[in-house]
């Protein structure tokens, strides 16, 4: 199939927006997903910072962009022909109108691949929900990068300086107050949690899509065992119950707040599920026995580091 457009590529009349660009005498054939597009390369050079702008600008002049044996340019591998038609709108009129039946997420991926700006100034779509979702993902990523550097990294650095290799952070609002009974703290291990007071970060983590974006960013930064969710956190005591025998039980008030757990441990496989046992060393009476050079020479029992024994292959059996 061969298609194009007025003012840059030849397609069926009415398929493209009005106000075409002036034609030049140059024409190139692009092959995208098995479909041939005959276009004027001048439309690409208007946006020199995009992939196609570089390919058909100076790169083509210096023979960096070369056609195949038929004189055609095979480009945009992995991008569908219907998506590429929409992208050609951007080069012609500076705006992409995503029609029904075309995946906005795929259009977004194609724009990222071709270095085309994807925002409301360049994209229009009838499905506002899908468009706003993509724009929210962009905004969430930028916002979390700020939260990460300003709020989370200082907490992780503080834990690392204490020798920790993992961190559990609870996000409270600015109005939350934590008042624990020092003699009767909550019996759930919350004393090991780090607390961040931030209403903005609290609201950010309320949305599951934002939590997914945060996980992606943290993985890209090399962190592991990432868990982000909502959990109950004890803030202050509500009442004290007296148990038989005179023992007091403190009842705490719990609030649902976001939490973040992650790790930067390198040898996590060796740190867990290890039974730390003492290996009894055999006393050596003298140097001759230690060297095994006496008349009562015996095969020495090798000393095995317990961690190596548990994490490595089993030693061979000793034959009598």
PDB file of N, CA and C in Angstrom, residues 21 24 33 41 47 55 63 73 128 143 158 163 175 181 202 208 211 227 244 250 255 258 264 275 283 306 315 318:
ATOM      1  N   UNK A  21       1.761  22.460   4.011  1.00  0.00           N
ATOM      2  CA  UNK A  21       3.013  23.157   3.811  1.00  0.00           C
ATOM      3  C   UNK A  21       3.316  23.235   2.307  1.00  0.00           C
ATOM      4  N   UNK A  24       7.992  20.860  -2.046  1.00  0.00           N
ATOM      5  CA  UNK A  24       9.287  20.953  -2.699  1.00  0.00           C
ATOM      6  C   UNK A  24       9.325  19.874  -3.775  1.00  0.00           C
ATOM      7  N   UNK A  33       5.931  -0.392   8.875  1.00  0.00           N
ATOM      8  CA  UNK A  33       5.007  -1.503   9.124  1.00  0.00           C
ATOM      9  C   UNK A  33       4.429  -2.041   7.811  1.00  0.00           C
ATOM     10  N   UNK A  41      10.589  15.436   2.464  1.00  0.00           N
ATOM     11  CA  UNK A  41      11.436  15.443   3.655  1.00  0.00           C
ATOM     12  C   UNK A  41      11.567  16.810   4.302  1.00  0.00           C
ATOM     13  N   UNK A  47      11.358  20.364  12.435  1.00  0.00           N
ATOM     14  CA  UNK A  47      11.579  19.964  13.831  1.00  0.00           C
ATOM     15  C   UNK A  47      12.904  19.195  13.903  1.00  0.00           C
ATOM     16  N   UNK A  55      17.234  12.636  10.871  1.00  0.00           N
ATOM     17  CA  UNK A  55      17.484  11.683   9.783  1.00  0.00           C
ATOM     18  C   UNK A  55      17.476  12.361   8.416  1.00  0.00           C
ATOM     19  N   UNK A  63      25.030  11.648   4.201  1.00  0.00           N
ATOM     20  CA  UNK A  63      24.871  10.225   3.857  1.00  0.00           C
ATOM     21  C   UNK A  63      24.844   9.316   5.085  1.00  0.00           C
ATOM     22  N   UNK A  73      13.277   4.220   2.468  1.00  0.00           N
ATOM     23  CA  UNK A  73      13.816   4.330   3.823  1.00  0.00           C
ATOM     24  C   UNK A  73      12.932   3.531   4.777  1.00  0.00           C
ATOM     25  N   UNK A 128     -10.882  11.758  26.460  1.00  0.00           N
ATOM     26  CA  UNK A 128     -10.163  12.617  27.401  1.00  0.00           C
ATOM     27  C   UNK A 128      -9.576  11.833  28.566  1.00  0.00           C
ATOM     28  N   UNK A 143       6.838  14.854  39.520  1.00  0.00           N
ATOM     29  CA  UNK A 143       6.593  15.193  40.916  1.00  0.00           C
ATOM     30  C   UNK A 143       7.307  14.238  41.861  1.00  0.00           C
ATOM     31  N   UNK A 158      19.996   8.534  56.033  1.00  0.00           N
ATOM     32  CA  UNK A 158      20.066   8.423  57.493  1.00  0.00           C
ATOM     33  C   UNK A 158      20.074   6.970  57.937  1.00  0.00           C
ATOM     34  N   UNK A 163      23.965   1.831  59.334  1.00  0.00           N
ATOM     35  CA  UNK A 163      24.268   0.455  58.988  1.00  0.00           C
ATOM     36  C   UNK A 163      23.102  -0.333  58.456  1.00  0.00           C
ATOM     37  N   UNK A 175      -0.995  17.327  59.831  1.00  0.00           N
ATOM     38  CA  UNK A 175      -1.819  17.471  61.033  1.00  0.00           C
ATOM     39  C   UNK A 175      -1.744  16.252  61.948  1.00  0.00           C
ATOM     40  N   UNK A 181       3.090   5.885  74.270  1.00  0.00           N
ATOM     41  CA  UNK A 181       3.474   5.638  75.659  1.00  0.00           C
ATOM     42  C   UNK A 181       4.838   4.943  75.645  1.00  0.00           C
ATOM     43  N   UNK A 202       1.494  12.460  50.904  1.00  0.00           N
ATOM     44  CA  UNK A 202       0.355  11.638  51.336  1.00  0.00           C
ATOM     45  C   UNK A 202      -0.705  11.588  50.233  1.00  0.00           C
ATOM     46  N   UNK A 208      -3.335   4.741  43.100  1.00  0.00           N
ATOM     47  CA  UNK A 208      -2.561   3.537  42.795  1.00  0.00           C
ATOM     48  C   UNK A 208      -1.704   3.748  41.544  1.00  0.00           C
ATOM     49  N   UNK A 211       1.438   5.314  42.604  1.00  0.00           N
ATOM     50  CA  UNK A 211       2.317   4.352  43.282  1.00  0.00           C
ATOM     51  C   UNK A 211       3.053   3.491  42.255  1.00  0.00           C
ATOM     52  N   UNK A 227       7.936  -1.991  47.988  1.00  0.00           N
ATOM     53  CA  UNK A 227       6.518  -2.158  48.312  1.00  0.00           C
ATOM     54  C   UNK A 227       5.949  -0.787  48.671  1.00  0.00           C
ATOM     55  N   UNK A 244      -5.899  -8.684  84.216  1.00  0.00           N
ATOM     56  CA  UNK A 244      -5.740  -9.396  85.494  1.00  0.00           C
ATOM     57  C   UNK A 244      -4.272  -9.527  85.873  1.00  0.00           C
ATOM     58  N   UNK A 250      -2.226  -0.872  76.541  1.00  0.00           N
ATOM     59  CA  UNK A 250      -2.526   0.414  75.923  1.00  0.00           C
ATOM     60  C   UNK A 250      -3.182   0.176  74.560  1.00  0.00           C
ATOM     61  N   UNK A 255      -4.497   5.100  62.096  1.00  0.00           N
ATOM     62  CA  UNK A 255      -4.949   5.840  60.910  1.00  0.00           C
ATOM     63  C   UNK A 255      -4.368   5.161  59.674  1.00  0.00           C
ATOM     64  N   UNK A 258      -0.112   6.047  53.805  1.00  0.00           N
ATOM     65  CA  UNK A 258       0.768   5.383  52.836  1.00  0.00           C
ATOM     66  C   UNK A 258       2.090   4.962  53.477  1.00  0.00           C
ATOM     67  N   UNK A 264      18.394  -1.699  49.547  1.00  0.00           N
ATOM     68  CA  UNK A 264      19.553  -1.529  48.672  1.00  0.00           C
ATOM     69  C   UNK A 264      20.625  -2.563  48.988  1.00  0.00           C
ATOM     70  N   UNK A 275      20.891 -20.152  59.389  1.00  0.00           N
ATOM     71  CA  UNK A 275      20.979 -20.583  60.774  1.00  0.00           C
ATOM     72  C   UNK A 275      22.412 -20.359  61.242  1.00  0.00           C
ATOM     73  N   UNK A 283      41.086 -28.087  69.057  1.00  0.00           N
ATOM     74  CA  UNK A 283      42.325 -27.560  69.641  1.00  0.00           C
ATOM     75  C   UNK A 283      43.522 -28.347  69.125  1.00  0.00           C
ATOM     76  N   UNK A 306      30.347 -21.310  58.377  1.00  0.00           N
ATOM     77  CA  UNK A 306      28.952 -21.725  58.368  1.00  0.00           C
ATOM     78  C   UNK A 306      28.167 -21.089  57.221  1.00  0.00           C
ATOM     79  N   UNK A 315      29.799 -30.371  50.901  1.00  0.00           N
ATOM     80  CA  UNK A 315      31.146 -30.932  50.767  1.00  0.00           C
ATOM     81  C   UNK A 315      31.083 -32.420  50.486  1.00  0.00           C
ATOM     82  N   UNK A 318      33.504 -37.937  53.399  1.00  0.00           N
ATOM     83  CA  UNK A 318      34.828 -38.479  53.722  1.00  0.00           C
ATOM     84  C   UNK A 318      34.738 -40.004  53.794  1.00  0.00           C
TER      85      UNK A 318
END
